[in-house]
Amino acid sequence: MVKICCIGAGYVGGPTMAMIAYKCPDVKVVVVDISTARINAWNSDHLPIFEPGLDEVVKACRDKNLFFSSDVEAHVADAEIIFVSVNTPTKTRGLGAGKAADLTYWESAARMIADVSKSDKIVVEKSTVPVKTAEAIERILTHNSGGINFQILSNPEFLAEGTAIEDLTSPERVLIGGRETPGGKKAIEALKAVYARWVPDDRIITMNLWSAELSKLAANAFLAQRISSMNAISALCEATGANVYEVAYAIGKDSRIGHRFLNASVGFGGSCFQKDILNLVYICECNGLAEVANYWRQVVHINEYQKSRFVNRVVSSMFNTVSGKKIAILGFAFKKDTGDTRETAAIDVCNGLVGDQALLSIYDPRVTEDQIRRDLALNKFDWDHPQHLMPSSPSATLKQVSVVMDAYQAAKGAHGICIMTEWDEFKTLDYQKIFNGMEKPAFVFDGRNVVNVEELRKIGFVVFSIGKPLDPWLKDLMAAA
Ligand code: NAD
Ligand code: UGA
């Protein structure tokens, strides 16, 4: 029986290892984590992350060939293949702060592997890491190896949250990078044999270590770049009367461009796009490639611009002040079908509105009040550094915020509604009922192209939808200003 251990029971480690265990009943998979609370949750009826289809996969193999444990060292020592799927956040201080990847968690995992290993191991980078990380890891592992052979592989993960199980069941590609030595090639084959149980051979791509590491950063940078490109065009659409969704449809018909991932929005969020692009920027700078760094930095810059443009639109539409006005925030997760709020655009929009003295009433079907309050109290980039996480404090910001149980409660007595996440339930709300209970004029600011603009305008709402022709009300207001 092949023994696999994965360090890091997070959004990647949990689902990816569950899928390996599910597809390979003769492989023993143990997922370990320093967070006992997380491990306990993986062993309970309430998994620590929400992901459609995940419960079924975990339940099918948990305690058979899939185990979750806090006994990190014992399981690492016992395994032949060790995946490392720990967080690799943006550094908040020191050299490269605000850009470079913080490899503290990775390095401590590597040192622990070196300390406890008594037999040869294949160590797999599952986390997204800067190019050449494998070289540093190799040094740490081999420094005091005592004759143990470590082979490092890069096997970046491409799943997207909300569709993780679908993505893992039929991945478009599995990437494995390794050393071009006999030992490296053997390790690649060993890992390939695991995926080959369910992934067709032509989708398992092998290459050199640095290409694999860089491909992951480049893939995220390209995806994010598409969104920033559409968001840049959305601003021009609003200024000219064009409709960004018609433009996206037209350009997406060109098979060289393709139609996916062209939805303009209030801004991309999630734990990785911004972090990985900033990391790419930093690597370019370190290699003396200032122009290349500046090129990629613009993708993040447009994303920041899009969020602040949204806040400005809300404030300027509501007679240049939202002070003391109740505003409903519908959705807080960074996309639908997940409870994940890491780098969600909602945080910046809420903080922007609170800065202008608005009173927010927030509703998300999957995010807890505690999480929302913590997110709004944290400094940028601090969310992924557990040592900076503090209990929610009664700061001024938090007094202006209430978290409620449904969209109707959020909108009752509000002057405006901001839609921050494209949850399906927001498409089918009774907007007439909502309108009746709101202050007038009643505004809807749709950051996710969720509502039917014409229908809402017929009800009487003033509607702003990213990248769509402006509401006549807003046009008149701008002309008068
Ligand atoms: P996460 O924060 O959800 O999980 C990381 C886990 O690692 C945490 O539970 C933490 O307690 C644990 N950990 C940290 N140091 C440890 C140590 N020394 N020993 C044991 N456990 C330790 O992060 P995630 O979202 O799963 O992301 C992990 C990596 O995968 C990141 O590099 C990320 O960029 C990459 N990635 C994430 C996604 C995604 O959708 N979230 C997709 C592809 C790639
Ligand atoms: C993204 C990538 O899609 C995955 O391939 C990658 O593995 C992962 O990052 C990672 O490395 O962490 P994820 O962040 O889970 O996955 O979700 P996406 O579907 O990519 O959405 C990211 C953000 O972009 C969301 O806020 C989403 O609403 C936004 N988005 C997406 C748009 O604004 N417009 C679009 O057309 C698509």
Short mmCIF file of N, CA and C in Angstrom, two decimals, residues 216-272:
data_model
loop_
_atom_site.label_atom_id
_atom_site.label_comp_id
_atom_site.label_asym_id
_atom_site.label_seq_id
_atom_site.Cartn_x
_atom_site.Cartn_y
_atom_site.Cartn_z
N LYS A 216 2.34 27.69 -12.74
CA LYS A 216 1.24 27.95 -11.81
C LYS A 216 1.04 29.46 -11.62
N LEU A 217 2.15 30.18 -11.38
CA LEU A 217 2.03 31.64 -11.20
C LEU A 217 1.52 32.28 -12.48
N ALA A 218 2.03 31.81 -13.63
CA ALA A 218 1.64 32.40 -14.91
C ALA A 218 0.15 32.14 -15.18
N ALA A 219 -0.33 30.94 -14.85
CA ALA A 219 -1.74 30.62 -15.12
C ALA A 219 -2.64 31.57 -14.32
N ASN A 220 -2.33 31.76 -13.03
CA ASN A 220 -3.17 32.65 -12.23
C ASN A 220 -3.06 34.10 -12.72
N ALA A 221 -1.86 34.49 -13.13
CA ALA A 221 -1.68 35.86 -13.62
C ALA A 221 -2.51 36.08 -14.91
N PHE A 222 -2.51 35.08 -15.79
CA PHE A 222 -3.28 35.21 -17.04
C PHE A 222 -4.79 35.28 -16.75
N LEU A 223 -5.24 34.43 -15.82
CA LEU A 223 -6.68 34.42 -15.50
C LEU A 223 -7.09 35.78 -14.92
N ALA A 224 -6.30 36.26 -13.98
CA ALA A 224 -6.62 37.54 -13.34
C ALA A 224 -6.55 38.68 -14.35
N GLN A 225 -5.60 38.56 -15.28
CA GLN A 225 -5.43 39.60 -16.30
C GLN A 225 -6.69 39.72 -17.17
N ARG A 226 -7.33 38.59 -17.45
CA ARG A 226 -8.55 38.63 -18.26
C ARG A 226 -9.64 39.42 -17.54
N ILE A 227 -9.74 39.18 -16.22
CA ILE A 227 -10.78 39.89 -15.46
C ILE A 227 -10.46 41.38 -15.41
N SER A 228 -9.19 41.71 -15.14
CA SER A 228 -8.84 43.14 -15.09
C SER A 228 -9.04 43.78 -16.46
N SER A 229 -8.79 43.04 -17.52
CA SER A 229 -9.00 43.61 -18.86
C SER A 229 -10.48 43.93 -19.06
N MET A 230 -11.35 42.99 -18.68
CA MET A 230 -12.79 43.25 -18.83
C MET A 230 -13.22 44.38 -17.90
N ASN A 231 -12.65 44.41 -16.69
CA ASN A 231 -13.04 45.47 -15.76
C ASN A 231 -12.59 46.85 -16.26
N ALA A 232 -11.43 46.89 -16.92
CA ALA A 232 -10.99 48.16 -17.49
C ALA A 232 -11.97 48.59 -18.59
N ILE A 233 -12.39 47.62 -19.40
CA ILE A 233 -13.35 47.94 -20.47
C ILE A 233 -14.70 48.34 -19.87
N SER A 234 -15.05 47.77 -18.70
CA SER A 234 -16.35 48.09 -18.08
C SER A 234 -16.43 49.58 -17.74
N ALA A 235 -15.31 50.15 -17.32
CA ALA A 235 -15.31 51.58 -16.98
C ALA A 235 -15.59 52.40 -18.24
N LEU A 236 -14.99 51.99 -19.34
CA LEU A 236 -15.19 52.70 -20.60
C LEU A 236 -16.63 52.52 -21.09
N CYS A 237 -17.19 51.33 -20.86
CA CYS A 237 -18.59 51.08 -21.26
C CYS A 237 -19.52 52.05 -20.55
N GLU A 238 -19.31 52.18 -19.22
CA GLU A 238 -20.18 53.09 -18.47
C GLU A 238 -20.06 54.52 -18.97
N ALA A 239 -18.86 54.89 -19.41
CA ALA A 239 -18.64 56.26 -19.87
C ALA A 239 -19.23 56.49 -21.26
N THR A 240 -19.40 55.41 -22.04
CA THR A 240 -19.79 55.60 -23.44
C THR A 240 -21.17 55.07 -23.79
N GLY A 241 -21.79 54.30 -22.89
CA GLY A 241 -23.10 53.72 -23.21
C GLY A 241 -23.00 52.34 -23.83
N ALA A 242 -21.79 51.80 -23.98
CA ALA A 242 -21.66 50.41 -24.43
C ALA A 242 -22.00 49.49 -23.26
N ASN A 243 -22.26 48.20 -23.59
CA ASN A 243 -22.60 47.23 -22.54
C ASN A 243 -21.49 46.18 -22.49
N VAL A 244 -20.84 46.07 -21.34
CA VAL A 244 -19.65 45.21 -21.24
C VAL A 244 -19.98 43.73 -21.52
N TYR A 245 -21.22 43.32 -21.24
CA TYR A 245 -21.56 41.91 -21.48
C TYR A 245 -21.74 41.64 -22.97
N GLU A 246 -22.21 42.65 -23.71
CA GLU A 246 -22.28 42.50 -25.17
C GLU A 246 -20.87 42.48 -25.75
N VAL A 247 -20.02 43.34 -25.21
CA VAL A 247 -18.63 43.39 -25.69
C VAL A 247 -17.94 42.05 -25.39
N ALA A 248 -18.14 41.53 -24.16
CA ALA A 248 -17.51 40.25 -23.79
C ALA A 248 -18.01 39.13 -24.70
N TYR A 249 -19.31 39.15 -25.01
CA TYR A 249 -19.88 38.12 -25.88
C TYR A 249 -19.22 38.19 -27.26
N ALA A 250 -19.10 39.42 -27.75
CA ALA A 250 -18.54 39.61 -29.09
C ALA A 250 -17.07 39.16 -29.15
N ILE A 251 -16.29 39.56 -28.18
CA ILE A 251 -14.86 39.20 -28.27
C ILE A 251 -14.66 37.72 -27.93
N GLY A 252 -15.52 37.18 -27.07
CA GLY A 252 -15.39 35.78 -26.69
C GLY A 252 -15.72 34.82 -27.82
N LYS A 253 -16.41 35.31 -28.85
CA LYS A 253 -16.74 34.47 -30.01
C LYS A 253 -15.49 34.14 -30.83
N ASP A 254 -14.45 34.94 -30.63
CA ASP A 254 -13.17 34.66 -31.30
C ASP A 254 -12.52 33.50 -30.55
N SER A 255 -12.36 32.37 -31.24
CA SER A 255 -11.87 31.19 -30.52
C SER A 255 -10.46 31.40 -29.98
N ARG A 256 -9.74 32.37 -30.54
CA ARG A 256 -8.40 32.64 -29.97
C ARG A 256 -8.52 33.28 -28.60
N ILE A 257 -9.62 33.98 -28.36
CA ILE A 257 -9.82 34.61 -27.04
C ILE A 257 -10.62 33.67 -26.13
N GLY A 258 -11.71 33.12 -26.64
CA GLY A 258 -12.54 32.20 -25.84
C GLY A 258 -13.50 32.97 -24.95
N HIS A 259 -14.62 32.32 -24.60
CA HIS A 259 -15.68 33.06 -23.92
C HIS A 259 -15.62 32.99 -22.40
N ARG A 260 -14.78 32.11 -21.84
CA ARG A 260 -14.83 31.95 -20.39
C ARG A 260 -13.99 33.00 -19.66
N PHE A 261 -14.39 33.26 -18.42
CA PHE A 261 -13.61 34.17 -17.56
C PHE A 261 -13.55 35.60 -18.10
N LEU A 262 -14.68 36.05 -18.68
CA LEU A 262 -14.73 37.42 -19.20
C LEU A 262 -15.82 38.22 -18.50
N ASN A 263 -16.21 37.79 -17.29
CA ASN A 263 -17.28 38.52 -16.59
C ASN A 263 -16.72 39.71 -15.82
N ALA A 264 -17.16 40.90 -16.24
CA ALA A 264 -16.77 42.09 -15.47
C ALA A 264 -17.39 41.98 -14.09
N SER A 265 -16.73 42.53 -13.10
CA SER A 265 -17.25 42.41 -11.72
C SER A 265 -16.70 43.56 -10.89
N VAL A 266 -17.11 43.56 -9.62
CA VAL A 266 -16.62 44.58 -8.68
C VAL A 266 -15.13 44.35 -8.38
N GLY A 267 -14.60 43.24 -8.84
CA GLY A 267 -13.17 42.97 -8.64
C GLY A 267 -12.97 41.51 -8.26
N PHE A 268 -11.84 40.95 -8.70
CA PHE A 268 -11.59 39.56 -8.30
C PHE A 268 -11.13 39.52 -6.85
N GLY A 269 -11.49 38.41 -6.18
CA GLY A 269 -11.02 38.18 -4.82
C GLY A 269 -10.45 36.78 -4.75
N GLY A 270 -10.44 36.24 -3.52
CA GLY A 270 -9.88 34.89 -3.36
C GLY A 270 -8.46 34.97 -2.85
N SER A 271 -8.02 33.84 -2.33
CA SER A 271 -6.75 33.84 -1.61
C SER A 271 -5.54 33.92 -2.53
N CYS A 272 -5.72 33.74 -3.83
CA CYS A 272 -4.53 33.52 -4.64
C CYS A 272 -4.20 34.54 -5.73
#
